[in-house]
């Protein structure tokens, strides 16, 4: 059996090596390292793929979120509601911009921001909601857009884990995540579903004026050379990274399908095992379970170990050469940087529970049946012991 990796970037590279090597060398020959033609081509190709009017490439997914918030003109003291159960980057940029993060609990089934909790957190100072399509499954965007409309709020989708995922709207339209809210962001960190070979990110919007504002912000607030109209940042996607991304984008749907395939096999083996809750594969638009559903892109395949020894399972898997991860072990509201005396523990019952139960299994495009069977057998062996 091949050695099991959490993410197998080497294996994936073998299939695209010629194309990647040629395009990267071409960039080097051209010496157009920053904002070269590759960046522009990638931008257009991603706009087409996502069905979104504007893609603004930038340096990483954290910058993408920050620049999106700057572009919306959010001001210090404005409250921004986001999920307690996500990667810290989401809340970090809110705090950095001196906006007030308002963390709320998540849904125990899809792990995404809880709709009632959003409603309860709204105050006259609320200006935006940041849903995160956690682990590759869309948040309940219909409900979130309804709340935003009613209270005149912006919606910023953190799509770092959800690139290529679809959301099925209540009138059964399938749309790609990232282009549903007023603005969206993603990350091309190597381990993400569409990863480059370094850092990269992008911002998405269908709003022409906002796109224009954001294009200036990522380039030192310049709209005309050496005229700085607003305070901006330096956040660019390297041409070499764009070349890698152009080689990989045509495979993104196949990559996500390979992840879904692995997820189906995991779930088939683990769905009737006591103490294990397998992840839902479906966005919560009242859609019934279907084998062909393409909602979830399984950035992570995350089990809940209920009334069991999650930490013991982590050790057992590691002892059997199976890497695994706990995303995330600490709720954001309990992190030193983001603690706030206004928070009440009883408002975070789901997140507080999930951090004790979740375990993410190896998930990438190169997993084979033998590896999946070995992994699921080792899990069952531990649970039944
Ligand atoms: C990875 C990630 C980010 C940050 O992306 P970087 O490119 O690493 O800056 C933001 N939000 C979420 C949910 C992520 O998973």
PDB file of N, CA and C in Angstrom, residues 82-124:
ATOM      1  N   UNK A  82     -19.661  36.379  12.325  1.00  0.00           N
ATOM      2  CA  UNK A  82     -19.116  35.200  11.661  1.00  0.00           C
ATOM      3  C   UNK A  82     -19.157  33.997  12.597  1.00  0.00           C
ATOM      4  N   UNK A  83     -18.736  32.849  12.054  1.00  0.00           N
ATOM      5  CA  UNK A  83     -18.865  31.587  12.784  1.00  0.00           C
ATOM      6  C   UNK A  83     -17.742  31.411  13.802  1.00  0.00           C
ATOM      7  N   UNK A  84     -18.106  30.816  14.945  1.00  0.00           N
ATOM      8  CA  UNK A  84     -17.152  30.509  16.002  1.00  0.00           C
ATOM      9  C   UNK A  84     -16.266  29.327  15.609  1.00  0.00           C
ATOM     10  N   UNK A  85     -16.768  28.522  14.669  1.00  0.00           N
ATOM     11  CA  UNK A  85     -16.089  27.277  14.289  1.00  0.00           C
ATOM     12  C   UNK A  85     -15.557  27.431  12.868  1.00  0.00           C
ATOM     13  N   UNK A  86     -14.356  28.001  12.758  1.00  0.00           N
ATOM     14  CA  UNK A  86     -13.717  28.197  11.454  1.00  0.00           C
ATOM     15  C   UNK A  86     -12.235  28.436  11.701  1.00  0.00           C
ATOM     16  N   UNK A  87     -11.481  28.565  10.604  1.00  0.00           N
ATOM     17  CA  UNK A  87     -10.074  28.923  10.709  1.00  0.00           C
ATOM     18  C   UNK A  87      -9.966  30.385  11.160  1.00  0.00           C
ATOM     19  N   UNK A  88      -8.944  30.688  11.944  1.00  0.00           N
ATOM     20  CA  UNK A  88      -8.825  31.999  12.581  1.00  0.00           C
ATOM     21  C   UNK A  88      -8.729  33.171  11.607  1.00  0.00           C
ATOM     22  N   UNK A  89      -8.291  32.916  10.363  1.00  0.00           N
ATOM     23  CA  UNK A  89      -8.117  34.021   9.408  1.00  0.00           C
ATOM     24  C   UNK A  89      -9.398  34.837   9.267  1.00  0.00           C
ATOM     25  N   UNK A  90     -10.530  34.158   9.336  1.00  0.00           N
ATOM     26  CA  UNK A  90     -11.809  34.830   9.124  1.00  0.00           C
ATOM     27  C   UNK A  90     -12.009  35.950  10.150  1.00  0.00           C
ATOM     28  N   UNK A  91     -11.744  35.636  11.399  1.00  0.00           N
ATOM     29  CA  UNK A  91     -11.988  36.621  12.458  1.00  0.00           C
ATOM     30  C   UNK A  91     -10.790  37.577  12.596  1.00  0.00           C
ATOM     31  N   UNK A  92      -9.629  37.088  12.224  1.00  0.00           N
ATOM     32  CA  UNK A  92      -8.398  37.883  12.338  1.00  0.00           C
ATOM     33  C   UNK A  92      -8.500  39.194  11.552  1.00  0.00           C
ATOM     34  N   UNK A  93      -8.963  39.097  10.315  1.00  0.00           N
ATOM     35  CA  UNK A  93      -8.997  40.312   9.493  1.00  0.00           C
ATOM     36  C   UNK A  93     -10.062  41.286   9.991  1.00  0.00           C
ATOM     37  N   UNK A  94     -11.131  40.751  10.556  1.00  0.00           N
ATOM     38  CA  UNK A  94     -12.164  41.631  11.121  1.00  0.00           C
ATOM     39  C   UNK A  94     -11.526  42.459  12.235  1.00  0.00           C
ATOM     40  N   UNK A  95     -10.803  41.766  13.114  1.00  0.00           N
ATOM     41  CA  UNK A  95     -10.170  42.450  14.241  1.00  0.00           C
ATOM     42  C   UNK A  95      -9.072  43.418  13.771  1.00  0.00           C
ATOM     43  N   UNK A  96      -8.289  42.977  12.771  1.00  0.00           N
ATOM     44  CA  UNK A  96      -7.209  43.840  12.263  1.00  0.00           C
ATOM     45  C   UNK A  96      -7.723  45.169  11.743  1.00  0.00           C
ATOM     46  N   UNK A  97      -8.887  45.136  11.118  1.00  0.00           N
ATOM     47  CA  UNK A  97      -9.460  46.361  10.552  1.00  0.00           C
ATOM     48  C   UNK A  97     -10.202  47.165  11.618  1.00  0.00           C
ATOM     49  N   UNK A  98     -10.070  46.735  12.880  1.00  0.00           N
ATOM     50  CA  UNK A  98     -10.750  47.382  14.006  1.00  0.00           C
ATOM     51  C   UNK A  98     -12.263  47.367  13.869  1.00  0.00           C
ATOM     52  N   UNK A  99     -12.748  46.384  13.119  1.00  0.00           N
ATOM     53  CA  UNK A  99     -14.181  46.128  13.123  1.00  0.00           C
ATOM     54  C   UNK A  99     -14.423  45.253  14.352  1.00  0.00           C
ATOM     55  N   UNK A 100     -15.666  45.085  14.752  1.00  0.00           N
ATOM     56  CA  UNK A 100     -15.937  44.276  15.940  1.00  0.00           C
ATOM     57  C   UNK A 100     -16.433  42.902  15.517  1.00  0.00           C
ATOM     58  N   UNK A 101     -15.614  41.846  15.760  1.00  0.00           N
ATOM     59  CA  UNK A 101     -16.086  40.514  15.409  1.00  0.00           C
ATOM     60  C   UNK A 101     -17.196  40.084  16.364  1.00  0.00           C
ATOM     61  N   UNK A 102     -18.238  39.491  15.824  1.00  0.00           N
ATOM     62  CA  UNK A 102     -19.303  38.925  16.650  1.00  0.00           C
ATOM     63  C   UNK A 102     -19.394  37.458  16.260  1.00  0.00           C
ATOM     64  N   UNK A 103     -18.833  36.600  17.115  1.00  0.00           N
ATOM     65  CA  UNK A 103     -18.801  35.172  16.810  1.00  0.00           C
ATOM     66  C   UNK A 103     -20.111  34.537  17.240  1.00  0.00           C
ATOM     67  N   UNK A 104     -20.627  33.664  16.383  1.00  0.00           N
ATOM     68  CA  UNK A 104     -21.878  32.967  16.732  1.00  0.00           C
ATOM     69  C   UNK A 104     -21.703  31.467  16.487  1.00  0.00           C
ATOM     70  N   UNK A 105     -22.634  30.706  17.058  1.00  0.00           N
ATOM     71  CA  UNK A 105     -22.555  29.251  17.030  1.00  0.00           C
ATOM     72  C   UNK A 105     -22.883  28.707  15.629  1.00  0.00           C
ATOM     73  N   UNK A 106     -22.612  27.414  15.450  1.00  0.00           N
ATOM     74  CA  UNK A 106     -22.825  26.776  14.146  1.00  0.00           C
ATOM     75  C   UNK A 106     -23.862  25.667  14.261  1.00  0.00           C
ATOM     76  N   UNK A 107     -24.237  25.144  13.107  1.00  0.00           N
ATOM     77  CA  UNK A 107     -25.219  24.075  13.017  1.00  0.00           C
ATOM     78  C   UNK A 107     -24.504  22.726  13.214  1.00  0.00           C
ATOM     79  N   UNK A 108     -25.072  21.832  14.030  1.00  0.00           N
ATOM     80  CA  UNK A 108     -24.362  20.575  14.306  1.00  0.00           C
ATOM     81  C   UNK A 108     -24.341  19.612  13.122  1.00  0.00           C
ATOM     82  N   UNK A 109     -25.220  19.802  12.137  1.00  0.00           N
ATOM     83  CA  UNK A 109     -25.275  18.869  11.013  1.00  0.00           C
ATOM     84  C   UNK A 109     -24.317  19.291   9.904  1.00  0.00           C
ATOM     85  N   UNK A 110     -24.382  20.561   9.493  1.00  0.00           N
ATOM     86  CA  UNK A 110     -23.505  20.957   8.378  1.00  0.00           C
ATOM     87  C   UNK A 110     -22.290  21.770   8.830  1.00  0.00           C
ATOM     88  N   UNK A 111     -22.153  22.012  10.135  1.00  0.00           N
ATOM     89  CA  UNK A 111     -21.001  22.718  10.726  1.00  0.00           C
ATOM     90  C   UNK A 111     -20.929  24.192  10.301  1.00  0.00           C
ATOM     91  N   UNK A 112     -21.933  24.690   9.621  1.00  0.00           N
ATOM     92  CA  UNK A 112     -21.889  26.071   9.141  1.00  0.00           C
ATOM     93  C   UNK A 112     -22.666  27.011  10.056  1.00  0.00           C
ATOM     94  N   UNK A 113     -22.444  28.297   9.856  1.00  0.00           N
ATOM     95  CA  UNK A 113     -23.028  29.334  10.712  1.00  0.00           C
ATOM     96  C   UNK A 113     -24.530  29.104  10.902  1.00  0.00           C
ATOM     97  N   UNK A 114     -24.971  29.228  12.153  1.00  0.00           N
ATOM     98  CA  UNK A 114     -26.351  28.930  12.516  1.00  0.00           C
ATOM     99  C   UNK A 114     -27.248  30.143  12.230  1.00  0.00           C
ATOM    100  N   UNK A 115     -28.320  29.887  11.517  1.00  0.00           N
ATOM    101  CA  UNK A 115     -29.173  30.986  11.056  1.00  0.00           C
ATOM    102  C   UNK A 115     -29.849  31.727  12.214  1.00  0.00           C
ATOM    103  N   UNK A 116     -30.381  30.990  13.186  1.00  0.00           N
ATOM    104  CA  UNK A 116     -31.023  31.647  14.335  1.00  0.00           C
ATOM    105  C   UNK A 116     -30.002  32.456  15.122  1.00  0.00           C
ATOM    106  N   UNK A 117     -28.796  31.920  15.227  1.00  0.00           N
ATOM    107  CA  UNK A 117     -27.745  32.626  15.979  1.00  0.00           C
ATOM    108  C   UNK A 117     -27.388  33.942  15.291  1.00  0.00           C
ATOM    109  N   UNK A 118     -27.414  33.952  13.958  1.00  0.00           N
ATOM    110  CA  UNK A 118     -27.153  35.217  13.239  1.00  0.00           C
ATOM    111  C   UNK A 118     -28.235  36.218  13.619  1.00  0.00           C
ATOM    112  N   UNK A 119     -29.486  35.770  13.535  1.00  0.00           N
ATOM    113  CA  UNK A 119     -30.608  36.682  13.819  1.00  0.00           C
ATOM    114  C   UNK A 119     -30.486  37.275  15.221  1.00  0.00           C
ATOM    115  N   UNK A 120     -30.126  36.422  16.191  1.00  0.00           N
ATOM    116  CA  UNK A 120     -30.026  36.881  17.581  1.00  0.00           C
ATOM    117  C   UNK A 120     -28.874  37.845  17.801  1.00  0.00           C
ATOM    118  N   UNK A 121     -27.888  37.816  16.905  1.00  0.00           N
ATOM    119  CA  UNK A 121     -26.689  38.633  17.123  1.00  0.00           C
ATOM    120  C   UNK A 121     -26.789  40.012  16.465  1.00  0.00           C
ATOM    121  N   UNK A 122     -27.832  40.229  15.695  1.00  0.00           N
ATOM    122  CA  UNK A 122     -27.916  41.499  14.962  1.00  0.00           C
ATOM    123  C   UNK A 122     -28.249  42.665  15.900  1.00  0.00           C
ATOM    124  N   UNK A 123     -27.480  43.745  15.754  1.00  0.00           N
ATOM    125  CA  UNK A 123     -27.725  44.975  16.523  1.00  0.00           C
ATOM    126  C   UNK A 123     -27.728  46.120  15.503  1.00  0.00           C
ATOM    127  N   UNK A 124     -28.030  47.339  15.945  1.00  0.00           N
ATOM    128  CA  UNK A 124     -27.974  48.463  14.996  1.00  0.00           C
ATOM    129  C   UNK A 124     -26.576  48.680  14.410  1.00  0.00           C
TER     130      UNK A 124
END
